[in-house]
């Protein structure tokens, strides 16, 4: 904390849910000095903790130093009330999803806006053109962070206009201090990583063969196999002869292939090294730092290396003029693999491949397909060879820099200017040797190669004129007026070939090269004003207005947005009961604008009719054709969200027990979604229009306590909890679904409809397995059953005779909880963070592969397919089961979508535990070291789930760019558990 506050009549300083506030004390505390967190908003406007009106939380630098996580957003999980986190993959550098107080839009990323040292850097959504997932926030070194402030309500976020409706996360990097001798800091941490939660146990070779015999028995006599068997042994021999290749060597238990072990490392290693130097003289302060982060993730051949450098300089040219510079640079080298629902994804293949299939045959990779079943994996997708002979790699150079100045040109009048720049230069490459048909249209003797070059340049310039004065010691007045200009460009050049004749990655070895490019730009100009008034350090009123004009909209590009708020420091009143040691009441309301797609490239011109040409690039023959890409909508306008927040902050026992409570009610009107022209027009199927309303209501509470504090021992607790739901109030269609394909942007199980939760599950309701014959309804024991409708009063074994129904749950937890305990005895500190999410469902996106009920007799499955499936096979009878009778080709289609593949996501996770010992300055005289700390830390150590059938991580999402992927486990590297050891030096 950099800003010193000499507490005279403004005395009691306390933390409420990581939020720092200063209030006037009942008793004089003259002479005491406290640290107070200063947060800079747009254009030099400060978020004054002494006059807290809005709802926000601050997370300190201690949580980010030497972290094993590759990006900032991972660290916030469990530490902020009302914030919900999920990860698209445990692979470092992958994108994450963060929501603050629910989802406010029907399209676009629900992520908040990130601002680093005044630079607006976007929403952490994927901007890669080849990689399966890329998180731009992974380019930021967490060790360089001083603090992170999470803004939630209109009073806090309104100054960010159209980009702050989902909340704002302000990242402040470390700086030096004036009049401080140069200090040096060094830290390093080494960690070992494995899977945090993964109970998906696959069948071994013996179990695989046993299941195959049961499948043959179940399918005999016309249920997929024309012949019959006298016993299970005969059925098992038939499966062995017909479905296990004769040229495979006879296997013993030790010869079976464990594909997961072939693809994954037993454990991965992460190393971090950090160095910093800071200090300053009377007029200049500085800090320069650097870090190296290296991670070898679980999936073999993948890696993540980041070199970061950062610098901050502040200078006081005079008593009236000061300016500063902040620069953050990172160089990232990342190797990853093909993802999604495709055989080229090695994680997918490990689930499906038979343990009887060998990695090598005759000294080369075993690429044979097993033709008995046409649904067997295509030749060329041996996951070991895929890791060795195909891949995706990238190099990203990222700059985030800002220069700022403040000039007091007349007493109490100030001019502030800030120019911020974010530049990313990304090179991505895809490659594959011949024999790996990753793309449609490939020839057996040709490889593929893709090379993409992307340049992303964002800059914003903010100028503010302000007046600040205190009249008569009672009236504190602050007035601001300013303007902001934002410019965003994206340029991508994409070259690709399916005709590579050489393993060297150079297009001179290609028969044909296809080239495409994408160029996007959008701009925004804004005018804003803010007025703060405080009377007698008791009553604070704050109002702000902002007018935004955005180039991506139709004819009405400008919108006016505003907020008002107030707070009452009740402690300065004479009637406050002595039981209170602090008490502040506050409330705010505002209307914010939003453009949900602005931070994602591709929709910048949707207000206009656009033409497309030759859209099949890279996928087969190039029979060029033109078409209408988007019909355009000149009426496309701002979404408008009305935010109401009321809160209270109060403490007891000299603030050793503190509470912060907030109730919020947010209503988004004119939400942008797809509108559908009449089919008779023959044009595009949909376009963007303002057609929906969304309601978000909830409650948050934060508790800080110090139960024990003695001379040598201190126990402190911070707990946060939240309740919230997002409901669709209005929509232009009766129901909108998201099925139709198997991409990470689809989801067959969710829908939108007025009066229902946003993304509520809407599907066939699984009724289990028939335990006995029911001749009247043509149901046989072992049949898969579905309820005929949402009343759940009747069942059927014919899925087409059942109706989809609403389940009343979605993938967003209704309740989020985080509890941190810290115990400090002399120089030893033990802390742990437990996080929990409750009342939500998650879904297994791999369900049709992990348990397929006989559809793919040559593919492996989880052990439940053998031990928990109905069968009357002699010697293996199993009747009271959760899974139906497996039949070849799965004629009932029970493997496809239904509530069968939903699970309660409720869980508790030991998010972090840390044990540290500080030697203090005992080595200072001998070596100059004034701080030496050693520690052991674990992240995601333990996970307890309440659903016994949940075998995948409950914090999964299939993407970060749409709420549609929330809660969907999607063939990805799992969330990681880390055990690490580190050392910190200061001298």
GROMACS .gro file of N, CA, C and O in nm, residues 167-214:
model
  192
  167UNK      N    1  -1.889  -0.537  -1.473
  167UNK     CA    2  -1.794  -0.518  -1.365
  167UNK      C    3  -1.658  -0.480  -1.422
  167UNK      O    4  -1.629  -0.499  -1.541
  168UNK      N    5  -1.574  -0.425  -1.336
  168UNK     CA    6  -1.441  -0.381  -1.378
  168UNK      C    7  -1.339  -0.434  -1.278
  168UNK      O    8  -1.361  -0.429  -1.157
  169UNK      N    9  -1.228  -0.486  -1.329
  169UNK     CA   10  -1.118  -0.531  -1.245
  169UNK      C   11  -0.997  -0.442  -1.275
  169UNK      O   12  -0.943  -0.445  -1.387
  170UNK      N   13  -0.959  -0.362  -1.177
  170UNK     CA   14  -0.850  -0.267  -1.192
  170UNK      C   15  -0.723  -0.329  -1.132
  170UNK      O   16  -0.720  -0.364  -1.014
  171UNK      N   17  -0.622  -0.342  -1.215
  171UNK     CA   18  -0.494  -0.401  -1.173
  171UNK      C   19  -0.392  -0.288  -1.160
  171UNK      O   20  -0.367  -0.215  -1.257
  172UNK      N   21  -0.337  -0.274  -1.043
  172UNK     CA   22  -0.235  -0.172  -1.017
  172UNK      C   23  -0.102  -0.243  -0.995
  172UNK      O   24  -0.090  -0.330  -0.909
  173UNK      N   25  -0.003  -0.207  -1.074
  173UNK     CA   26   0.127  -0.272  -1.061
  173UNK      C   27   0.213  -0.200  -0.957
  173UNK      O   28   0.184  -0.088  -0.915
  174UNK      N   29   0.319  -0.265  -0.918
  174UNK     CA   30   0.403  -0.213  -0.811
  174UNK      C   31   0.481  -0.090  -0.856
  174UNK      O   32   0.517  -0.076  -0.974
  175UNK      N   33   0.508  -0.004  -0.760
  175UNK     CA   34   0.583   0.119  -0.785
  175UNK      C   35   0.688   0.136  -0.676
  175UNK      O   36   0.685   0.070  -0.572
  176UNK      N   37   0.778   0.229  -0.700
  176UNK     CA   38   0.873   0.267  -0.597
  176UNK      C   39   0.814   0.375  -0.507
  176UNK      O   40   0.701   0.419  -0.525
  177UNK      N   41   0.891   0.418  -0.407
  177UNK     CA   42   0.845   0.520  -0.314
  177UNK      C   43   0.948   0.632  -0.308
  177UNK      O   44   1.070   0.610  -0.319
  178UNK      N   45   0.897   0.751  -0.290
  178UNK     CA   46   0.986   0.866  -0.274
  178UNK      C   47   1.065   0.854  -0.144
  178UNK      O   48   1.018   0.797  -0.045
  179UNK      N   49   1.185   0.911  -0.147
  179UNK     CA   50   1.270   0.918  -0.028
  179UNK      C   51   1.292   0.780   0.036
  179UNK      O   52   1.284   0.763   0.157
  180UNK      N   53   1.318   0.684  -0.049
  180UNK     CA   54   1.342   0.548   0.000
  180UNK      C   55   1.471   0.495  -0.061
  180UNK      O   56   1.494   0.504  -0.181
  181UNK      N   57   1.556   0.441   0.024
  181UNK     CA   58   1.678   0.378  -0.023
  181UNK      C   59   1.642   0.260  -0.115
  181UNK      O   60   1.542   0.192  -0.094
  182UNK      N   61   1.725   0.239  -0.214
  182UNK     CA   62   1.697   0.132  -0.310
  182UNK      C   63   1.689  -0.003  -0.240
  182UNK      O   64   1.778  -0.040  -0.163
  183UNK      N   65   1.581  -0.072  -0.268
  183UNK     CA   66   1.558  -0.204  -0.209
  183UNK      C   67   1.552  -0.307  -0.321
  183UNK      O   68   1.499  -0.282  -0.429
  184UNK      N   69   1.607  -0.426  -0.292
  184UNK     CA   70   1.608  -0.534  -0.390
  184UNK      C   71   1.527  -0.651  -0.335
  184UNK      O   72   1.533  -0.682  -0.215
  185UNK      N   73   1.454  -0.714  -0.424
  185UNK     CA   74   1.372  -0.829  -0.385
  185UNK      C   75   1.395  -0.942  -0.485
  185UNK      O   76   1.405  -0.919  -0.607
  186UNK      N   77   1.404  -1.062  -0.433
  186UNK     CA   78   1.417  -1.180  -0.517
  186UNK      C   79   1.332  -1.291  -0.458
  186UNK      O   80   1.325  -1.309  -0.336
  187UNK      N   81   1.264  -1.364  -0.546
  187UNK     CA   82   1.186  -1.480  -0.500
  187UNK      C   83   1.187  -1.586  -0.607
  187UNK      O   84   1.201  -1.558  -0.726
  188UNK      N   85   1.175  -1.708  -0.563
  188UNK     CA   86   1.165  -1.819  -0.656
  188UNK      C   87   1.075  -1.926  -0.595
  188UNK      O   88   1.067  -1.938  -0.472
  189UNK      N   89   1.008  -1.999  -0.681
  189UNK     CA   90   0.917  -2.104  -0.636
  189UNK      C   91   0.921  -2.218  -0.736
  189UNK      O   92   0.923  -2.194  -0.858
  190UNK      N   93   0.924  -2.338  -0.686
  190UNK     CA   94   0.918  -2.458  -0.769
  190UNK      C   95   0.802  -2.544  -0.723
  190UNK      O   96   0.787  -2.571  -0.603
  191UNK      N   97   0.720  -2.584  -0.818
  191UNK     CA   98   0.602  -2.662  -0.782
  191UNK      C   99   0.586  -2.785  -0.870
  191UNK      O  100   0.631  -2.789  -0.984
  192UNK      N  101   0.521  -2.884  -0.814
  192UNK     CA  102   0.486  -3.006  -0.887
  192UNK      C  103   0.335  -3.010  -0.899
  192UNK      O  104   0.262  -2.987  -0.800
  193UNK      N  105   0.286  -3.041  -1.018
  193UNK     CA  106   0.143  -3.034  -1.045
  193UNK      C  107   0.089  -3.168  -1.091
  193UNK      O  108   0.157  -3.246  -1.158
  194UNK      N  109  -0.037  -3.194  -1.051
  194UNK     CA  110  -0.110  -3.307  -1.105
  194UNK      C  111  -0.257  -3.268  -1.112
  194UNK      O  112  -0.293  -3.152  -1.098
  195UNK      N  113  -0.344  -3.363  -1.133
  195UNK     CA  114  -0.486  -3.334  -1.151
  195UNK      C  115  -0.550  -3.300  -1.017
  195UNK      O  116  -0.534  -3.372  -0.920
  196UNK      N  117  -0.625  -3.191  -1.016
  196UNK     CA  118  -0.692  -3.150  -0.892
  196UNK      C  119  -0.810  -3.241  -0.862
  196UNK      O  120  -0.833  -3.281  -0.747
  197UNK      N  121  -0.888  -3.275  -0.964
  197UNK     CA  122  -1.005  -3.362  -0.943
  197UNK      C  123  -1.036  -3.431  -1.075
  197UNK      O  124  -1.073  -3.366  -1.172
  198UNK      N  125  -1.020  -3.560  -1.077
  198UNK     CA  126  -1.049  -3.637  -1.198
  198UNK      C  127  -1.074  -3.781  -1.158
  198UNK      O  128  -0.980  -3.856  -1.132
  199UNK      N  129  -1.200  -3.818  -1.148
  199UNK     CA  130  -1.237  -3.953  -1.108
  199UNK      C  131  -1.289  -4.034  -1.226
  199UNK      O  132  -1.363  -4.130  -1.210
  200UNK      N  133  -1.250  -3.994  -1.347
  200UNK     CA  134  -1.292  -4.065  -1.466
  200UNK      C  135  -1.199  -4.185  -1.486
  200UNK      O  136  -1.096  -4.176  -1.551
  201UNK      N  137  -1.237  -4.300  -1.431
  201UNK     CA  138  -1.155  -4.421  -1.438
  201UNK      C  139  -1.196  -4.504  -1.559
  201UNK      O  140  -1.312  -4.545  -1.572
  202UNK      N  141  -1.102  -4.528  -1.647
  202UNK     CA  142  -1.128  -4.606  -1.768
  202UNK      C  143  -1.103  -4.755  -1.743
  202UNK      O  144  -1.027  -4.793  -1.654
  203UNK      N  145  -1.168  -4.838  -1.822
  203UNK     CA  146  -1.150  -4.983  -1.810
  203UNK      C  147  -1.011  -5.024  -1.854
  203UNK      O  148  -0.957  -4.971  -1.952
  204UNK      N  149  -0.952  -5.119  -1.782
  204UNK     CA  150  -0.825  -5.176  -1.827
  204UNK      C  151  -0.854  -5.286  -1.930
  204UNK      O  152  -0.969  -5.312  -1.966
  205UNK      N  153  -0.749  -5.354  -1.976
  205UNK     CA  154  -0.767  -5.451  -2.083
  205UNK      C  155  -0.858  -5.566  -2.045
  205UNK      O  156  -0.942  -5.611  -2.127
  206UNK      N  157  -0.846  -5.617  -1.925
  206UNK     CA  158  -0.930  -5.728  -1.882
  206UNK      C  159  -1.076  -5.685  -1.871
  206UNK      O  160  -1.168  -5.757  -1.912
  207UNK      N  161  -1.098  -5.567  -1.816
  207UNK     CA  162  -1.235  -5.516  -1.804
  207UNK      C  163  -1.294  -5.487  -1.941
  207UNK      O  164  -1.413  -5.509  -1.965
  208UNK      N  165  -1.211  -5.437  -2.030
  208UNK     CA  166  -1.256  -5.408  -2.166
  208UNK      C  167  -1.306  -5.535  -2.236
  208UNK      O  168  -1.412  -5.534  -2.300
  209UNK      N  169  -1.232  -5.643  -2.222
  209UNK     CA  170  -1.271  -5.770  -2.284
  209UNK      C  171  -1.397  -5.825  -2.217
  209UNK      O  172  -1.487  -5.876  -2.285
  210UNK      N  173  -1.404  -5.814  -2.088
  210UNK     CA  174  -1.522  -5.863  -2.016
  210UNK      C  175  -1.647  -5.786  -2.059
  210UNK      O  176  -1.753  -5.845  -2.082
  211UNK      N  177  -1.632  -5.654  -2.072
  211UNK     CA  178  -1.746  -5.574  -2.118
  211UNK      C  179  -1.786  -5.615  -2.260
  211UNK      O  180  -1.906  -5.624  -2.292
  212UNK      N  181  -1.686  -5.640  -2.344
  212UNK     CA  182  -1.717  -5.680  -2.481
  212UNK      C  183  -1.798  -5.808  -2.485
  212UNK      O  184  -1.892  -5.822  -2.566
  213UNK      N  185  -1.766  -5.903  -2.398
  213UNK     CA  186  -1.843  -6.026  -2.393
  213UNK      C  187  -1.986  -6.000  -2.349
  213UNK      O  188  -2.082  -6.057  -2.405
  214UNK      N  189  -2.005  -5.916  -2.248
  214UNK     CA  190  -2.140  -5.883  -2.202
  214UNK      C  191  -2.218  -5.812  -2.312
  214UNK      O  192  -2.337  -5.838  -2.333
   0.00000   0.00000   0.00000
